[in-house]
């Protein structure tokens, strides 16, 4: 393969404004630049992402991210083969800011425009980082997403199940809030859990008694709230040990449910008899060592390779959007100036929409 494709990607669907340049040459993908400007400080006082604040910040920053990404790549806009942009799903104001910017760039430089599904960006990342062949099993676990997918092609995704309410990262963040820990909650809860006894409190294992791979995490947060209030009523407050035990019990429940559902998803995937079976993960929650260990144990048991892209490419970024753009571009799939920004955009159009929409917007 000798083709060279260089694509500028833009991402603005949640609380990260990002731009990146990715090049495919001779079958090798290289990230020439990847710029991510987070918005944590802007939303810190509100306990979650405020869509209007996010949209305004994206509109102010996305073109600066593009400038920085092109400069870091050492290439002018006209050296691109196309401009790829997240066209959904996500917070609509942010998605619009990115799509408008990408349209302006594409029109100005006479380049093709490629609309990318944000979830496809996450799901295709292991091909950018590890050169995975189709089909592979993917678990997306972040603050906004949670689903099991069989990825069979750049535009061929089949969803085996997903969360019907909160995403796991959201549940970690809410747990942290309930226990007075700082945001984002995932790393804080994981740290506290290290000193904790996961067996002291009984946390439920939601939806395990139902067949299939759908998940639910909002009940875990309610269980934690009850346990916390019980302790406060009994002793007037929480000790560090109480906090650690609550975090450990909660984390164990999330890890256990994800591992058990991964086992079910793997069974459905292995029925396709893939030549080189793989479970890949993406999303910030994949950073959690206990959750990772649970998934790795399932993989070892079922003879699947476990692939986790570097964390900076697991969390929201634009390199994944540029890469997904390259995948679409190679198929000859480009969009026109009528490309729409979509708040909801399920990857698998054959599956019914998952109910639920958390603080980070629509799940799919
Ligand atoms: O993928 P991501 O950066 O952003 C989106 O949600 O789009 O994921 C962020 C989420 C947050 O909810 C954060 O609390 C969670 O991932 N997270 C973790 C850990 N590190 C980040 N959750 C559990 N354990 C961790 N170590
Ligand atoms: Zn994401």
CSV table of C-alpha atoms and ligand atoms in Angstrom, one decimal:
chain,number,residue,atom,x,y,z
A,1,UNK,CA,0.0,0.0,0.0
A,2,UNK,CA,1.6,3.3,-1.1
A,3,UNK,CA,-1.2,5.7,-0.7
A,4,UNK,CA,-0.6,8.8,1.5
A,5,UNK,CA,-3.6,10.4,3.2
A,6,UNK,CA,-3.3,13.3,5.6
A,7,UNK,CA,-6.4,14.5,7.4
A,8,UNK,CA,-7.1,17.3,9.9
A,9,UNK,CA,-9.6,16.2,12.6
A,10,UNK,CA,-11.8,18.4,14.9
A,11,UNK,CA,-13.5,17.3,18.1
A,12,UNK,CA,-15.9,19.4,20.2
A,13,UNK,CA,-18.8,17.1,21.3
A,14,UNK,CA,-18.4,17.4,25.1
A,15,UNK,CA,-15.9,19.4,27.2
A,16,UNK,CA,-12.7,19.0,25.2
A,17,UNK,CA,-11.8,21.2,22.2
A,18,UNK,CA,-9.4,19.3,20.1
A,19,UNK,CA,-7.7,19.3,16.7
A,20,UNK,CA,-5.2,16.8,15.2
A,21,UNK,CA,-3.4,15.9,12.1
A,22,UNK,CA,-3.0,12.2,11.2
A,23,UNK,CA,-1.2,10.7,8.2
A,24,UNK,CA,-1.5,7.3,6.7
A,25,UNK,CA,1.5,6.4,4.5
A,26,UNK,CA,2.3,3.0,3.2
A,27,UNK,CA,-0.1,1.4,5.6
A,28,UNK,CA,1.5,3.1,8.6
A,29,UNK,CA,-0.6,5.6,10.6
A,30,UNK,CA,1.2,8.5,12.3
A,31,UNK,CA,-0.2,11.2,14.5
A,32,UNK,CA,1.6,14.3,13.3
A,33,UNK,CA,0.0,16.4,16.0
A,34,UNK,CA,-2.8,16.2,18.6
A,35,UNK,CA,-4.0,19.3,20.6
A,36,UNK,CA,-6.6,19.0,23.4
A,37,UNK,CA,-7.9,21.9,25.4
A,38,UNK,CA,-10.0,20.7,28.3
A,39,UNK,CA,-12.6,22.8,30.0
A,40,UNK,CA,-12.6,21.3,33.6
A,41,UNK,CA,-12.0,24.7,35.2
A,42,UNK,CA,-14.9,26.3,33.4
A,43,UNK,CA,-17.4,23.7,34.7
A,44,UNK,CA,-15.9,23.1,38.1
A,45,UNK,CA,-18.4,25.2,40.1
A,46,UNK,CA,-21.4,23.5,38.5
A,47,UNK,CA,-20.8,19.8,39.3
A,48,UNK,CA,-21.0,18.8,35.6
A,49,UNK,CA,-20.6,20.1,32.1
A,50,UNK,CA,-22.9,23.1,31.4
A,51,UNK,CA,-23.8,22.8,27.7
A,52,UNK,CA,-24.0,26.6,27.0
A,53,UNK,CA,-20.6,27.3,28.6
A,54,UNK,CA,-19.1,24.3,26.7
A,55,UNK,CA,-20.5,25.5,23.4
A,56,UNK,CA,-19.2,29.1,23.9
A,57,UNK,CA,-15.7,27.8,24.9
A,58,UNK,CA,-15.6,25.5,21.8
A,59,UNK,CA,-16.6,28.4,19.5
A,60,UNK,CA,-13.8,30.5,21.0
A,61,UNK,CA,-11.1,27.9,21.0
A,62,UNK,CA,-11.6,25.4,18.2
A,63,UNK,CA,-9.9,27.5,15.5
A,64,UNK,CA,-7.0,28.1,17.8
A,65,UNK,CA,-6.7,24.3,18.3
A,66,UNK,CA,-6.7,23.9,14.6
A,67,UNK,CA,-4.0,26.5,14.1
A,68,UNK,CA,-1.9,24.9,16.8
A,69,UNK,CA,-2.3,21.4,15.4
A,70,UNK,CA,-1.3,22.5,11.9
A,71,UNK,CA,1.7,24.3,13.2
A,72,UNK,CA,2.8,21.4,15.4
A,73,UNK,CA,2.4,19.1,12.3
A,74,UNK,CA,4.5,21.6,10.3
A,75,UNK,CA,1.9,21.6,7.5
A,76,UNK,CA,-0.4,24.2,6.0
A,77,UNK,CA,-4.1,23.5,5.6
A,78,UNK,CA,-3.8,23.1,1.9
A,79,UNK,CA,-1.5,20.1,2.5
A,80,UNK,CA,-4.5,18.2,3.9
A,81,UNK,CA,-6.5,15.7,1.9
A,82,UNK,CA,-9.7,16.4,3.8
A,83,UNK,CA,-11.1,17.9,7.0
A,84,UNK,CA,-12.9,15.5,9.4
A,85,UNK,CA,-15.1,16.7,12.2
A,86,UNK,CA,-17.2,15.1,14.9
A,87,UNK,CA,-20.8,15.6,13.7
A,88,UNK,CA,-22.4,13.8,16.8
A,89,UNK,CA,-23.5,12.4,19.1
A,90,UNK,CA,-22.9,15.0,21.8
A,91,UNK,CA,-23.9,18.3,23.3
A,92,UNK,CA,-25.4,20.0,20.2
A,93,UNK,CA,-23.9,23.5,20.8
A,94,UNK,CA,-20.4,22.1,20.9
A,95,UNK,CA,-20.9,19.8,17.9
A,96,UNK,CA,-22.3,22.7,15.9
A,97,UNK,CA,-19.2,24.9,16.8
A,98,UNK,CA,-16.9,22.1,15.4
A,99,UNK,CA,-19.0,21.4,12.3
A,100,UNK,CA,-19.3,25.1,11.4
A,101,UNK,CA,-15.5,25.6,11.8
A,102,UNK,CA,-14.8,22.5,9.7
A,103,UNK,CA,-17.2,23.7,7.0
A,104,UNK,CA,-15.4,27.0,6.9
A,105,UNK,CA,-12.0,25.4,6.6
A,106,UNK,CA,-13.1,22.9,4.0
A,107,UNK,CA,-14.9,25.5,1.9
A,108,UNK,CA,-12.0,28.0,2.2
A,109,UNK,CA,-9.3,25.5,1.2
A,110,UNK,CA,-11.4,23.6,-1.3
A,111,UNK,CA,-11.1,20.3,0.7
A,112,UNK,CA,-13.5,17.5,1.1
A,113,UNK,CA,-15.5,17.5,4.4
A,114,UNK,CA,-16.0,14.3,6.4
A,115,UNK,CA,-18.5,14.0,9.2
A,116,UNK,CA,-17.4,11.5,11.9
A,117,UNK,CA,-19.5,9.8,14.5
A,118,UNK,CA,-17.7,10.4,17.9
A,119,UNK,CA,-18.3,6.8,19.0
A,120,UNK,CA,-16.8,5.5,15.8
A,121,UNK,CA,-13.7,7.6,16.6
A,122,UNK,CA,-13.3,5.8,19.9
A,123,UNK,CA,-14.2,2.5,18.4
A,124,UNK,CA,-11.7,2.7,15.6
A,125,UNK,CA,-8.8,4.0,17.7
A,126,UNK,CA,-7.2,0.5,18.3
A,127,UNK,CA,-6.7,0.4,14.5
A,128,UNK,CA,-4.7,3.6,14.7
A,129,UNK,CA,-2.7,2.6,17.7
A,130,UNK,CA,-2.4,-1.2,17.3
A,131,UNK,CA,-3.3,-1.8,13.7
A,132,UNK,CA,-6.1,-4.2,14.7
A,133,UNK,CA,-7.9,-6.2,12.0
A,134,UNK,CA,-11.7,-6.5,11.9
A,135,UNK,CA,-13.7,-7.9,13.6
A,136,UNK,CA,-12.8,-7.0,17.2
A,137,UNK,CA,-14.8,-6.6,20.3
A,138,UNK,CA,-14.8,-3.1,21.8
A,139,UNK,CA,-15.9,-1.8,25.2
A,140,UNK,CA,-16.4,1.9,25.4
A,141,UNK,CA,-16.3,3.1,29.0
A,142,UNK,CA,-16.2,6.8,29.8
A,143,UNK,CA,-18.0,9.6,31.5
A,144,UNK,CA,-20.5,9.7,28.6
A,145,UNK,CA,-20.5,6.3,27.0
A,146,UNK,CA,-20.8,2.6,27.9
A,147,UNK,CA,-21.4,0.0,25.2
A,148,UNK,CA,-20.1,-3.3,23.8
A,149,UNK,CA,-19.6,-3.2,20.1
A,150,UNK,CA,-18.5,-5.7,17.5
A,151,UNK,CA,-16.4,-3.6,15.1
A,152,UNK,CA,-16.5,-5.3,11.7
A,153,UNK,CA,-15.6,-2.4,9.4
A,154,UNK,CA,-15.1,1.4,9.4
A,155,UNK,CA,-18.9,1.8,9.2
A,156,UNK,CA,-20.0,-1.5,10.4
A,157,UNK,CA,-20.7,-1.7,14.1
A,158,UNK,CA,-23.1,-4.0,15.9
A,159,UNK,CA,-24.0,-3.0,19.5
A,160,UNK,CA,-24.4,-6.0,21.8
A,161,UNK,CA,-25.5,-3.9,24.8
A,162,UNK,CA,-25.0,-0.6,26.6
A,163,UNK,CA,-26.0,1.4,29.7
A,164,UNK,CA,-29.6,2.1,30.1
A,165,UNK,CA,-28.9,5.1,32.5
A,166,UNK,CA,-25.6,6.4,33.7
A,167,UNK,CA,-22.2,5.8,32.1
A,168,UNK,CA,-19.7,4.2,34.6
A,169,UNK,CA,-17.5,7.4,34.7
A,170,UNK,CA,-20.6,9.4,35.6
A,171,UNK,CA,-21.3,6.9,38.4
A,172,UNK,CA,-17.7,7.3,39.7
A,173,UNK,CA,-18.0,11.1,39.5
A,174,UNK,CA,-21.3,11.0,41.5
A,175,UNK,CA,-19.8,8.6,44.0
A,176,UNK,CA,-16.9,11.1,44.5
A,177,UNK,CA,-19.4,13.9,45.0
A,178,UNK,CA,-21.4,12.0,47.6
A,179,UNK,CA,-18.3,11.3,49.6
A,180,UNK,CA,-16.8,14.8,49.3
A,181,UNK,CA,-14.0,13.8,47.0
A,182,UNK,CA,-12.8,16.1,44.2
A,183,UNK,CA,-13.7,15.9,40.5
A,184,UNK,CA,-13.2,14.1,38.1
A,185,UNK,CA,-14.2,11.4,40.6
A,186,UNK,CA,-12.8,8.3,38.9
A,187,UNK,CA,-9.1,8.6,39.9
A,188,UNK,CA,-10.1,9.9,43.4
A,189,UNK,CA,-12.4,6.9,44.1
A,190,UNK,CA,-9.8,4.5,42.8
A,191,UNK,CA,-7.2,6.1,45.1
A,192,UNK,CA,-9.5,5.9,48.1
A,193,UNK,CA,-10.5,2.3,47.3
A,194,UNK,CA,-6.9,1.1,47.5
A,195,UNK,CA,-7.0,1.3,51.3
A,196,UNK,CA,-10.6,-0.1,51.5
A,197,UNK,CA,-12.3,-3.4,52.2
A,198,UNK,CA,-14.5,-4.2,49.2
A,199,UNK,CA,-16.5,-6.8,51.1
A,200,UNK,CA,-17.6,-4.6,54.0
A,201,UNK,CA,-20.7,-3.2,52.3
A,202,UNK,CA,-23.1,-5.1,50.0
A,203,UNK,CA,-23.5,-3.3,46.7
A,204,UNK,CA,-25.9,-4.6,44.0
A,205,UNK,CA,-24.9,-6.1,40.7
A,206,UNK,CA,-27.5,-4.4,38.4
A,207,UNK,CA,-29.0,-6.3,35.5
A,208,UNK,CA,-26.9,-9.4,36.0
A,209,UNK,CA,-30.0,-11.4,36.4
A,210,UNK,CA,-31.2,-10.4,33.0
A,211,UNK,CA,-29.9,-12.0,29.8
A,212,UNK,CA,-27.9,-9.8,27.4
A,213,UNK,CA,-25.2,-7.2,27.7
A,214,UNK,CA,-27.1,-4.1,28.8
A,215,UNK,CA,-25.8,-2.4,31.9
A,216,UNK,CA,-27.1,0.0,34.6
A,217,UNK,CA,-25.1,2.1,37.0
A,218,UNK,CA,-27.6,4.5,38.6
A,219,UNK,CA,-28.6,2.0,41.2
A,220,UNK,CA,-25.1,1.7,42.5
A,221,UNK,CA,-25.0,5.4,43.2
A,222,UNK,CA,-28.4,5.2,45.1
A,223,UNK,CA,-27.0,2.2,47.1
A,224,UNK,CA,-24.0,4.3,48.0
A,225,UNK,CA,-26.2,7.2,49.1
A,226,UNK,CA,-28.2,5.0,51.4
A,227,UNK,CA,-25.1,3.4,52.9
A,228,UNK,CA,-23.5,6.8,53.4
A,229,UNK,CA,-26.7,8.2,55.0
A,230,UNK,CA,-26.9,5.1,57.3
A,231,UNK,CA,-23.4,5.7,58.5
A,232,UNK,CA,-23.9,9.4,59.1
A,233,UNK,CA,-27.1,8.7,61.0
A,234,UNK,CA,-25.4,6.1,63.1
A,235,UNK,CA,-22.1,7.8,63.9
A,236,UNK,CA,-22.6,11.5,62.9
A,237,UNK,CA,-20.1,11.3,60.0
A,238,UNK,CA,-17.8,9.2,57.9
A,239,UNK,CA,-14.3,8.1,58.9
A,240,UNK,CA,-11.5,7.7,56.3
A,241,UNK,CA,-12.0,4.0,56.6
A,242,UNK,CA,-15.7,4.2,55.9
A,243,UNK,CA,-15.0,6.3,52.8
A,244,UNK,CA,-12.3,3.8,51.6
A,245,UNK,CA,-14.6,0.8,52.1
A,246,UNK,CA,-17.5,2.5,50.3
A,247,UNK,CA,-15.2,3.4,47.4
A,248,UNK,CA,-13.8,-0.1,47.3
A,249,UNK,CA,-17.3,-1.8,47.4
A,250,UNK,CA,-18.6,0.5,44.7
A,251,UNK,CA,-15.6,0.0,42.4
A,252,UNK,CA,-15.7,-3.8,42.9
A,253,UNK,CA,-19.4,-3.8,41.9
A,254,UNK,CA,-18.6,-1.8,38.7
A,255,UNK,CA,-15.6,-4.0,37.8
A,256,UNK,CA,-17.6,-7.2,38.5
A,257,UNK,CA,-20.5,-6.1,36.3
A,258,UNK,CA,-18.3,-5.0,33.5
A,259,UNK,CA,-16.3,-8.2,33.6
A,260,UNK,CA,-19.4,-10.5,33.7
A,261,UNK,CA,-21.0,-8.6,30.8
A,262,UNK,CA,-17.7,-8.6,28.9
A,263,UNK,CA,-17.8,-12.4,29.2
A,264,UNK,CA,-21.3,-12.5,27.7
A,265,UNK,CA,-20.3,-10.0,24.9
A,266,UNK,CA,-17.2,-12.1,24.2
A,267,UNK,CA,-19.3,-15.2,23.8
A,268,UNK,CA,-21.4,-13.5,21.1
A,269,UNK,CA,-18.3,-12.2,19.4
A,270,UNK,CA,-16.4,-15.5,19.5
A,271,UNK,CA,-19.4,-17.1,17.8
A,272,UNK,CA,-18.3,-15.2,14.7
A,273,UNK,CA,-15.0,-17.3,14.9
A,274,UNK,CA,-12.7,-14.3,14.4
A,275,UNK,CA,-9.2,-15.3,13.3
A,276,UNK,CA,-7.4,-13.2,16.0
A,277,UNK,CA,-9.9,-12.5,18.8
A,278,UNK,CA,-9.4,-9.2,20.6
A,279,UNK,CA,-11.2,-7.2,23.3
A,280,UNK,CA,-10.2,-3.5,23.0
A,281,UNK,CA,-11.2,-0.8,25.4
A,282,UNK,CA,-11.5,3.0,25.2
A,283,UNK,CA,-12.7,5.8,27.5
A,284,UNK,CA,-11.4,7.3,30.7
A,285,UNK,CA,-12.7,4.6,32.9
A,286,UNK,CA,-10.4,2.1,31.1
A,287,UNK,CA,-7.7,3.7,33.2
A,288,UNK,CA,-9.0,2.0,36.3
A,289,UNK,CA,-6.7,-0.8,37.4
A,290,UNK,CA,-9.3,-2.9,39.1
A,291,UNK,CA,-11.7,-2.7,36.1
A,292,UNK,CA,-8.8,-3.4,33.7
A,293,UNK,CA,-7.7,-6.4,35.8
A,294,UNK,CA,-11.3,-7.8,35.6
A,295,UNK,CA,-11.4,-7.5,31.9
A,296,UNK,CA,-7.9,-8.9,31.5
A,297,UNK,CA,-8.9,-12.0,33.5
A,298,UNK,CA,-11.9,-12.6,31.2
A,299,UNK,CA,-9.6,-12.2,28.2
A,300,UNK,CA,-7.0,-14.7,29.6
A,301,UNK,CA,-9.8,-17.1,30.4
A,302,UNK,CA,-11.3,-16.9,26.9
A,303,UNK,CA,-8.1,-16.6,24.9
A,304,UNK,CA,-8.7,-13.0,23.7
A,305,UNK,CA,-5.9,-10.5,23.3
A,306,UNK,CA,-6.6,-7.4,25.5
A,307,UNK,CA,-5.8,-4.1,23.8
A,308,UNK,CA,-5.9,-0.7,25.5
A,309,UNK,CA,-4.7,2.3,23.6
A,310,UNK,CA,-2.6,4.9,25.5
A,311,UNK,CA,-4.8,6.9,27.8
A,312,UNK,CA,-4.5,10.2,25.9
A,313,UNK,CA,-6.1,8.4,22.9
A,314,UNK,CA,-8.7,6.5,25.1
A,315,UNK,CA,-10.1,9.8,26.3
A,316,UNK,CA,-11.7,12.4,24.0
A,317,UNK,CA,-9.2,13.7,21.4
A,318,UNK,CA,-9.2,14.7,17.7
A,319,UNK,CA,-6.6,12.2,16.5
A,320,UNK,CA,-9.3,9.5,16.7
A,321,UNK,CA,-11.6,11.7,14.6
A,322,UNK,CA,-8.9,12.3,12.0
A,323,UNK,CA,-8.2,8.6,11.9
A,324,UNK,CA,-11.9,7.7,11.5
A,325,UNK,CA,-11.9,10.4,8.7
A,326,UNK,CA,-9.1,8.5,7.0
A,327,UNK,CA,-11.0,5.3,7.3
A,328,UNK,CA,-14.1,6.9,5.7
A,329,UNK,CA,-12.0,8.7,3.1
A,330,UNK,CA,-10.5,5.5,1.9
A,331,UNK,CA,-14.0,4.2,1.3
A,332,UNK,CA,-14.7,7.3,-0.8
A,333,UNK,CA,-17.3,8.5,1.8
A,334,UNK,CA,-17.3,12.3,2.1
A,335,UNK,CA,-20.0,14.7,3.0
A,336,UNK,CA,-21.3,17.9,1.5
A,337,UNK,CA,-21.9,21.3,3.0
A,338,UNK,CA,-25.2,20.1,4.2
A,339,UNK,CA,-23.5,17.9,6.9
A,340,UNK,CA,-25.8,18.1,9.9
A,341,UNK,CA,-24.8,18.2,13.6
A,342,UNK,CA,-26.6,15.4,15.4
A,343,UNK,CA,-27.2,15.3,19.2
A,344,UNK,CA,-28.0,11.6,18.9
A,345,UNK,CA,-26.4,9.2,16.4
A,346,UNK,CA,-26.4,5.6,17.3
A,347,UNK,CA,-23.5,3.6,15.7
A,348,UNK,CA,-25.7,0.6,15.2
A,349,UNK,CA,-28.9,1.8,13.4
A,350,UNK,CA,-30.5,-1.6,13.7
A,351,UNK,CA,-30.6,-1.4,17.6
A,352,UNK,CA,-33.3,0.5,19.5
A,353,UNK,CA,-32.0,3.7,21.1
A,354,UNK,CA,-30.8,3.2,24.6
A,355,UNK,CA,-32.8,5.3,27.1
A,356,UNK,CA,-31.0,7.7,29.3
A,357,UNK,CA,-29.1,10.8,29.0
A,358,UNK,CA,-26.6,11.8,31.7
A,359,UNK,CA,-24.8,15.0,32.7
A,360,UNK,CA,-22.5,14.6,29.7
A,361,UNK,CA,-25.4,14.5,27.2
A,362,UNK,CA,-27.1,11.8,25.1
A,363,UNK,CA,-25.5,8.3,25.3
A,364,UNK,CA,-26.0,7.6,21.6
B,1,LIG,O1,-13.2,9.4,28.2
B,1,LIG,P1,-13.2,10.5,29.2
B,1,LIG,O2,-12.0,11.3,29.4
B,1,LIG,O3,-14.3,11.6,28.9
B,1,LIG,C1,-15.6,11.4,28.5
B,1,LIG,O4,-16.4,11.0,29.3
B,1,LIG,O5,-15.9,11.7,27.3
B,1,LIG,O6,-13.7,9.9,30.6
B,1,LIG,C2,-13.8,10.7,31.8
B,1,LIG,C3,-14.4,9.8,32.8
B,1,LIG,C4,-14.7,10.6,34.1
B,1,LIG,O7,-16.0,10.3,34.5
B,1,LIG,C5,-13.7,10.1,35.1
B,1,LIG,O8,-14.1,10.1,36.4
B,1,LIG,C6,-13.5,8.7,34.6
B,1,LIG,O9,-13.5,8.7,33.2
B,1,LIG,N1,-12.2,8.1,35.0
B,1,LIG,C7,-12.1,7.0,35.8
B,1,LIG,C8,-10.7,6.9,36.1
B,1,LIG,N2,-10.0,7.9,35.4
B,1,LIG,C9,-11.0,8.6,34.8
B,1,LIG,N3,-13.0,6.2,36.4
B,1,LIG,C10,-12.6,5.2,37.2
B,1,LIG,N4,-11.3,5.0,37.5
B,1,LIG,C11,-10.3,5.8,37.0
B,1,LIG,N5,-9.0,5.7,37.3
B,2,LIG,ZN1,-15.9,10.3,24.1
